[in-house]
């Protein structure tokens, strides 16, 4: 194992995190607060480019997995209490290592269905859970042929195993399907994996929701439900604002029950889950689900607005399952404040020559703004927004009333394009 910067603490138990990129960085401090050291396992020979890297200084040690059996043997010497995925690419390896070590595990039988979106929906279909029509196509011609045989547009074209609305297009005719499929097949996922096939699905008309849960021995706590407000940019439907739903709204019980059935179908009994669901005329229907933390997670923001956060609850479920089952199982979040997460779009195109920190501070000082995450630095390329990755900022909003939050949301929208000075 390659040593990281953290000195091991005697007599503390150890948990293992696989590919703790991005919001997975919130997991080490969550385990630390519960008195547990963490070891990091990287599933790929090289770090995954384009994702916020793990802070290895937060870990007792780290290693790169070449052979899962050998890695499991090395980890066994640490007598770990849990193995979990920090982000999407680590899900299959976390399943395998936890299974090999005899720890609480989602198992390997359905690992593919937790990463491959075609297999995911087929697992729901086999379990009798409402889902979209779909085809996995090896080339653009097969994608077009399926859409034409189906005879009902629009359809959705997307990669099999990416995220953040990467490569997702809503297509109104055969020509758009062909173009979208060719674009996917000629690219890689956000995790750097080649797209060797493309997914085409029936379009789900309705309101989109995000449902975040933590699972423990098959019991679940609902950390938060967010209503997604999106903007259609050409054939791409990109995130704009996610609004926290009051837990007493009628739709919440339906969403919790539906997502619970989807997680059962996918064998997700342990750890976090982040689901995207459309409530159609027929009822809630899954877009996709990841066995990992939510992408917009900010623990402090979630604690303030929801009375808890997915990272701390994940650590609790792995570290003290009896406590989790007693205090959280079958329950749901509270809504302490009106809350929203804004992904700011742009039409700017060029290189960021300067960030106007006066404008950033003006945004941060708005009473409804909890925090601002800039996604670009000086010298970075800025492009017109086509998906979640090409939004320029993430702004966390909360206020005592919906009206107050909406006012500051409008002010942020007015200021957003003054932040990045482009040449």
Coordinates of C-alpha atoms in Angstrom, one line a residue:
X1 CA 0.0 0.0 0.0
X2 CA 1.2 3.5 -0.8
X3 CA 1.2 5.6 2.4
X4 CA -0.9 8.7 2.5
X5 CA -0.4 11.6 4.8
X6 CA -2.7 10.7 7.7
X7 CA -1.1 8.9 10.6
X8 CA -3.1 5.8 11.7
X9 CA -4.8 6.1 15.1
X10 CA -4.3 3.1 17.3
X11 CA -7.3 1.0 18.0
X12 CA -9.6 2.7 15.5
X13 CA -11.5 0.5 13.1
X14 CA -11.0 0.8 9.3
X15 CA -13.4 1.3 6.4
X16 CA -12.5 1.1 2.7
X17 CA -13.6 3.5 0.1
X18 CA -13.3 2.8 -3.6
X19 CA -12.9 5.7 -6.1
X20 CA -13.9 8.5 -3.7
X21 CA -13.8 11.2 -6.3
X22 CA -16.0 14.3 -6.3
X23 CA -18.5 14.3 -3.4
X24 CA -16.9 11.1 -2.2
X25 CA -14.4 13.5 -0.6
X26 CA -17.1 14.1 2.1
X27 CA -16.9 10.5 3.3
X28 CA -13.5 10.5 5.0
X29 CA -14.4 13.3 7.5
X30 CA -17.8 11.6 8.0
X31 CA -16.1 8.3 9.0
X32 CA -13.5 10.2 11.1
X33 CA -16.2 11.9 13.1
X34 CA -17.4 8.4 14.0
X35 CA -14.0 7.3 15.1
X36 CA -13.2 5.2 11.9
X37 CA -10.1 5.4 9.8
X38 CA -10.4 5.0 6.0
X39 CA -8.3 3.4 3.3
X40 CA -8.7 4.4 -0.4
X41 CA -8.7 2.0 -3.3
X42 CA -8.4 3.2 -6.9
X43 CA -10.1 1.0 -9.4
X44 CA -8.1 2.2 -12.4
X45 CA -4.4 2.2 -13.2
X46 CA -4.4 6.0 -13.4
X47 CA -6.6 8.5 -11.7
X48 CA -9.8 9.3 -13.6
X49 CA -9.3 12.7 -15.3
X50 CA -12.0 15.3 -15.2
X51 CA -13.2 14.4 -11.7
X52 CA -12.2 16.1 -8.5
X53 CA -9.6 13.7 -7.1
X54 CA -9.7 12.1 -3.7
X55 CA -7.7 13.9 -1.0
X56 CA -5.4 11.1 -0.1
X57 CA -4.2 13.0 3.0
X58 CA -7.5 12.1 4.6
X59 CA -6.7 8.4 4.4
X60 CA -4.8 6.0 6.5
X61 CA -3.3 4.5 3.3
X62 CA -4.2 4.0 -0.4
X63 CA -3.6 1.5 -3.1
X64 CA -4.3 0.9 -6.8
X65 CA -6.2 -2.3 -7.5
X66 CA -4.7 -4.5 -10.1
X67 CA -6.2 -7.9 -9.1
X68 CA -9.3 -7.9 -6.9
X69 CA -8.4 -11.1 -5.1
X70 CA -4.9 -9.8 -4.2
X71 CA -6.4 -6.4 -3.2
X72 CA -9.0 -8.2 -1.0
X73 CA -6.2 -10.2 0.7
X74 CA -4.2 -7.1 1.4
X75 CA -7.3 -5.3 2.8
X76 CA -8.2 -8.3 5.0
X77 CA -5.0 -7.7 7.0
X78 CA -6.6 -4.4 8.2
X79 CA -9.8 -6.2 9.3
X80 CA -12.1 -3.6 7.7
X81 CA -15.6 -3.1 8.9
X82 CA -17.0 -2.0 5.5
X83 CA -16.2 -1.4 1.9
X84 CA -18.2 1.3 -0.1
X85 CA -18.0 3.1 -3.4
X86 CA -17.1 6.8 -3.3
X87 CA -18.3 7.4 -6.8
X88 CA -19.9 5.6 -9.8
X89 CA -16.8 4.0 -11.3
X90 CA -16.0 2.3 -8.0
X91 CA -19.3 0.5 -7.6
X92 CA -18.4 -2.9 -9.2
X93 CA -15.1 -3.1 -7.4
X94 CA -16.7 -2.1 -4.1
X95 CA -19.3 -4.9 -4.7
X96 CA -16.6 -7.5 -5.3
X97 CA -14.3 -6.5 -2.5
X98 CA -17.1 -6.4 0.1
X99 CA -18.3 -9.8 -1.1
X100 CA -14.8 -11.3 -1.0
X101 CA -14.2 -9.9 2.5
X102 CA -17.6 -11.2 3.8
X103 CA -18.7 -7.7 4.7
X104 CA -22.2 -6.1 4.2
X105 CA -22.5 -6.1 0.5
X106 CA -24.8 -5.4 -2.4
X107 CA -23.0 -8.4 -4.1
X108 CA -21.7 -8.9 -7.6
X109 CA -24.8 -10.6 -9.1
X110 CA -26.3 -7.3 -10.1
X111 CA -23.2 -5.1 -10.3
X112 CA -23.6 -4.7 -14.1
X113 CA -27.1 -3.4 -13.6
X114 CA -25.9 -0.7 -11.2
X115 CA -23.6 0.8 -13.8
X116 CA -25.0 -0.2 -17.3
X117 CA -28.3 1.8 -17.8
X118 CA -29.7 -0.8 -20.2
X119 CA -29.2 -3.6 -17.7
X120 CA -30.5 -1.4 -15.0
X121 CA -33.9 -0.9 -16.7
X122 CA -34.1 -4.5 -17.7
X123 CA -33.6 -5.5 -14.0
X124 CA -36.6 -3.3 -13.1
X125 CA -38.6 -4.9 -15.9
X126 CA -37.9 -8.4 -14.7
X127 CA -39.0 -7.4 -11.2
X128 CA -42.3 -5.9 -12.5
X129 CA -41.2 -2.3 -11.7
X130 CA -42.5 0.4 -14.0
X131 CA -39.8 1.4 -16.6
X132 CA -39.1 2.8 -20.0
X133 CA -39.0 1.0 -23.3
X134 CA -35.5 0.7 -24.6
X135 CA -32.9 -0.8 -26.9
X136 CA -29.1 -1.1 -26.7
X137 CA -27.7 -0.4 -30.1
X138 CA -24.2 -1.3 -31.4
X139 CA -24.4 1.4 -34.1
X140 CA -26.4 4.4 -35.2
X141 CA -28.4 2.4 -37.8
X142 CA -29.7 0.0 -35.2
X143 CA -30.7 3.0 -33.0
X144 CA -32.6 4.6 -35.8
X145 CA -34.3 1.3 -36.8
X146 CA -35.6 0.8 -33.3
X147 CA -36.9 4.3 -33.0
X148 CA -38.6 4.0 -36.4
X149 CA -40.2 0.7 -35.6
X150 CA -41.5 2.1 -32.4
X151 CA -43.0 4.9 -34.3
X152 CA -43.4 7.3 -31.4
X153 CA -41.2 10.4 -30.9
X154 CA -39.4 11.9 -29.1
X155 CA -37.0 9.3 -27.9
X156 CA -33.9 9.7 -25.6
X157 CA -30.4 8.8 -26.8
X158 CA -27.6 8.5 -24.2
X159 CA -24.5 6.6 -23.2
X160 CA -24.8 3.4 -21.2
X161 CA -22.7 4.4 -18.3
X162 CA -22.0 8.1 -17.9
X163 CA -23.5 10.8 -15.7
X164 CA -24.3 14.5 -15.4
X165 CA -26.5 14.5 -18.5
X166 CA -23.4 13.7 -20.6
X167 CA -24.4 12.9 -24.1
X168 CA -28.2 12.8 -23.3
X169 CA -30.3 14.1 -26.2
X170 CA -34.0 14.2 -26.8
X171 CA -34.6 13.4 -30.4
X172 CA -37.7 14.3 -32.5
X173 CA -36.9 12.3 -35.7
X174 CA -34.7 9.7 -37.2
X175 CA -32.0 12.2 -38.3
X176 CA -31.6 13.5 -34.7
X177 CA -31.4 9.9 -33.4
X178 CA -28.7 9.1 -36.0
X179 CA -26.7 12.3 -35.1
X180 CA -27.0 11.7 -31.3
X181 CA -26.1 8.0 -31.6
X182 CA -23.0 8.8 -33.7
X183 CA -21.9 11.4 -31.2
X184 CA -22.1 9.0 -28.3
X185 CA -20.4 6.2 -30.2
X186 CA -17.6 8.6 -31.2
X187 CA -16.9 9.7 -27.6
X188 CA -15.9 8.6 -24.1
X189 CA -17.9 8.8 -20.9
X190 CA -17.1 11.4 -18.2
X191 CA -15.1 8.6 -16.6
X192 CA -12.9 8.2 -19.6
X193 CA -14.5 4.9 -20.7
X194 CA -15.2 4.3 -24.5
X195 CA -18.8 4.2 -25.6
X196 CA -19.0 0.9 -27.4
X197 CA -22.9 1.0 -27.6
X198 CA -25.6 3.5 -27.3
X199 CA -28.9 3.4 -25.4
X200 CA -32.2 4.6 -26.9
X201 CA -35.3 4.9 -24.6
X202 CA -38.8 6.0 -24.8
X203 CA -39.3 9.6 -23.6
X204 CA -40.8 10.0 -20.2
X205 CA -43.1 13.1 -20.1
X206 CA -43.7 14.6 -16.7
X207 CA -42.0 16.2 -13.7
X208 CA -38.5 15.1 -12.8
X209 CA -37.4 14.4 -9.2
X210 CA -34.1 13.5 -7.5
X211 CA -34.5 11.0 -4.6
X212 CA -31.5 10.5 -2.3
X213 CA -31.4 7.6 0.2
X214 CA -29.1 5.7 2.5
X215 CA -29.6 1.9 2.8
X216 CA -28.7 -0.4 5.7
X217 CA -29.6 -4.1 5.6
X218 CA -32.3 -3.3 3.1
X219 CA -33.9 -0.6 5.3
X220 CA -33.7 2.9 4.0
X221 CA -33.7 6.5 5.1
X222 CA -34.8 9.2 2.6
X223 CA -32.2 12.0 2.8
X224 CA -33.9 14.4 0.5
X225 CA -36.2 14.8 -2.6
X226 CA -35.7 17.6 -5.1
X227 CA -37.9 18.7 -7.9
X228 CA -35.8 19.3 -11.0
X229 CA -36.4 22.4 -13.1
X230 CA -34.6 22.0 -16.4
X231 CA -34.0 24.0 -19.6
X232 CA -34.2 22.5 -23.1
X233 CA -31.1 23.7 -25.1
X234 CA -31.7 22.3 -28.6
X235 CA -31.9 18.5 -28.1
X236 CA -30.4 18.6 -24.6
X237 CA -32.4 19.0 -21.4
X238 CA -29.9 20.5 -18.9
X239 CA -30.3 21.2 -15.2
X240 CA -31.2 24.6 -14.0
X241 CA -32.6 24.5 -10.5
X242 CA -33.3 21.7 -8.1
X243 CA -35.9 22.6 -5.4
X244 CA -36.3 20.8 -2.1
X245 CA -39.7 19.2 -1.9
X246 CA -41.6 19.5 1.4
X247 CA -41.7 15.9 2.8
X248 CA -45.5 16.1 3.4
X249 CA -46.3 16.6 -0.3
X250 CA -48.4 13.8 -1.7
X251 CA -45.8 12.9 -4.3
X252 CA -43.2 12.1 -1.7
X253 CA -44.8 8.9 -0.5
X254 CA -45.2 7.6 -4.1
X255 CA -41.6 8.4 -4.9
X256 CA -40.2 6.7 -1.8
X257 CA -42.2 3.6 -2.4
X258 CA -41.3 3.5 -6.1
X259 CA -37.6 4.1 -5.6
X260 CA -37.6 1.5 -2.8
X261 CA -38.9 -1.0 -5.3
X262 CA -36.3 0.0 -7.9
X263 CA -33.5 -0.4 -5.3
X264 CA -34.8 -3.8 -4.4
X265 CA -34.8 -4.8 -8.0
X266 CA -31.2 -3.7 -8.3
X267 CA -30.0 -5.3 -5.0
X268 CA -29.0 -2.0 -3.4
X269 CA -29.4 -2.9 0.3
X270 CA -26.3 -1.1 1.7
X271 CA -24.9 2.4 1.3
X272 CA -26.1 5.5 -0.6
X273 CA -28.4 5.7 -3.6
X274 CA -29.1 8.7 -5.9
X275 CA -32.1 8.2 -8.1
X276 CA -33.6 10.3 -10.9
X277 CA -37.3 9.7 -11.5
X278 CA -40.0 11.2 -13.8
X279 CA -43.5 11.2 -12.5
X280 CA -45.5 10.4 -15.6
X281 CA -49.2 10.0 -16.1
X282 CA -48.7 6.3 -15.2
X283 CA -46.8 7.1 -12.1
X284 CA -43.1 7.4 -11.1
X285 CA -40.7 5.9 -13.6
X286 CA -36.9 5.6 -13.2
X287 CA -34.4 7.5 -15.4
X288 CA -31.5 6.0 -13.6
X289 CA -30.0 5.4 -10.1
X290 CA -26.5 5.3 -8.8
X291 CA -25.2 3.4 -5.8
X292 CA -23.3 6.5 -4.7
X293 CA -23.6 9.9 -3.1
X294 CA -25.6 12.8 -4.8
X295 CA -23.6 15.0 -7.1
X296 CA -24.8 18.2 -5.5
X297 CA -24.2 17.1 -1.9
X298 CA -22.8 19.8 0.5
X299 CA -23.0 18.4 4.0
X300 CA -23.2 21.8 5.8
X301 CA -25.9 23.0 3.4
X302 CA -27.9 19.8 3.8
X303 CA -27.6 19.8 7.6
X304 CA -29.0 23.3 7.7
X305 CA -31.8 22.7 5.3
X306 CA -32.7 19.0 5.8
X307 CA -31.5 18.1 9.3
X308 CA -28.8 15.6 8.0
X309 CA -26.7 14.8 5.1
X310 CA -26.1 11.7 2.9
X311 CA -22.3 11.4 3.7
X312 CA -22.7 11.3 7.5
X313 CA -25.7 9.0 7.2
X314 CA -23.7 6.6 4.9
X315 CA -20.9 6.5 7.4
X316 CA -23.4 5.8 10.2
X317 CA -25.0 3.0 8.3
X318 CA -21.7 1.3 7.7
X319 CA -20.2 2.0 11.1
X320 CA -23.1 1.6 13.5
X321 CA -25.9 -0.2 11.6
X322 CA -28.0 -0.8 14.8
X323 CA -28.0 3.0 15.5
X324 CA -29.0 3.7 11.9
X325 CA -31.8 1.1 12.0
X326 CA -33.1 2.4 15.3
X327 CA -32.9 6.1 14.5
X328 CA -33.4 6.4 10.7
X329 CA -34.8 3.3 9.1
X330 CA -38.1 4.0 7.3
X331 CA -38.0 7.7 8.0
X332 CA -37.5 10.8 5.9
X333 CA -35.9 14.2 6.0
X334 CA -37.4 17.4 7.4
X335 CA -37.5 20.7 5.5
X336 CA -36.1 23.3 7.8
X337 CA -35.7 25.9 5.0
X338 CA -36.8 26.4 1.5
X339 CA -33.8 25.3 -0.5
X340 CA -32.5 25.0 -4.1
X341 CA -29.3 24.2 -6.0
X342 CA -28.7 26.3 -9.1
X343 CA -26.5 25.1 -12.0
X344 CA -25.7 28.3 -13.9
X345 CA -25.7 28.0 -17.7
X346 CA -23.7 30.3 -20.0
X347 CA -23.5 31.2 -23.6
X348 CA -19.9 32.5 -23.2
X349 CA -17.2 31.0 -25.4
X350 CA -13.5 31.5 -25.0
X351 CA -10.9 31.5 -22.3
X352 CA -11.4 32.8 -18.8
X353 CA -9.0 35.7 -18.5
X354 CA -10.2 36.9 -15.1
X355 CA -12.6 36.0 -12.4
X356 CA -14.4 39.1 -11.0
X357 CA -14.2 38.3 -7.3
X358 CA -16.2 41.5 -6.5
X359 CA -19.2 39.9 -8.3
X360 CA -18.6 36.5 -6.6
X361 CA -18.7 38.3 -3.3
X362 CA -21.9 40.1 -4.3
X363 CA -23.5 36.8 -5.0
X364 CA -22.2 35.2 -1.8
X365 CA -23.5 38.1 0.3
X366 CA -27.1 37.7 -0.9
X367 CA -29.1 36.6 2.1
X368 CA -30.5 33.5 0.4
X369 CA -27.1 32.2 -0.8
X370 CA -25.4 29.5 1.4
X371 CA -22.4 29.1 -0.9
X372 CA -21.0 29.3 -4.4
X373 CA -18.9 26.7 -6.1
X374 CA -17.0 28.0 -9.2
X375 CA -16.4 25.3 -11.7
X376 CA -13.8 27.2 -13.7
X377 CA -10.5 28.9 -13.0
X378 CA -8.5 31.6 -14.8
X379 CA -7.1 30.1 -18.0
X380 CA -9.8 27.5 -18.3
X381 CA -11.9 27.1 -21.5
X382 CA -15.5 28.2 -21.1
X383 CA -18.1 26.9 -23.6
X384 CA -21.8 27.4 -24.1
X385 CA -23.7 25.1 -21.7
X386 CA -24.9 21.8 -23.1
X387 CA -25.0 19.6 -20.0
X388 CA -24.4 19.7 -16.3
X389 CA -20.6 19.5 -16.8
X390 CA -20.6 22.7 -18.8
X391 CA -22.5 24.8 -16.3
X392 CA -20.2 27.4 -14.8
X393 CA -21.2 27.6 -11.1
X394 CA -23.2 25.7 -8.5
X395 CA -25.0 28.0 -6.2
X396 CA -26.6 26.8 -3.0
X397 CA -29.7 28.7 -2.0
X398 CA -31.9 28.7 1.1
X399 CA -34.3 31.0 2.8
X400 CA -37.2 31.1 5.2
X401 CA -39.7 31.3 2.4
X402 CA -40.0 30.2 -1.2
X403 CA -40.5 33.8 -2.3
X404 CA -37.3 35.0 -0.6
X405 CA -35.2 32.2 -2.2
X406 CA -36.8 32.9 -5.6
X407 CA -35.8 36.5 -5.3
X408 CA -32.2 35.7 -4.8
X409 CA -32.2 33.0 -7.5
X410 CA -33.3 35.7 -9.9
X411 CA -30.5 38.0 -8.7
X412 CA -27.9 35.3 -9.2
X413 CA -29.1 34.7 -12.7
X414 CA -28.6 38.4 -13.5
X415 CA -25.1 38.4 -12.1
X416 CA -23.8 35.0 -13.2
X417 CA -22.2 36.1 -16.6
X418 CA -20.3 38.9 -14.9
X419 CA -18.2 36.4 -12.9
X420 CA -16.1 35.1 -15.7
X421 CA -14.3 37.7 -17.9
X422 CA -13.7 36.0 -21.3
X423 CA -11.2 36.7 -24.0

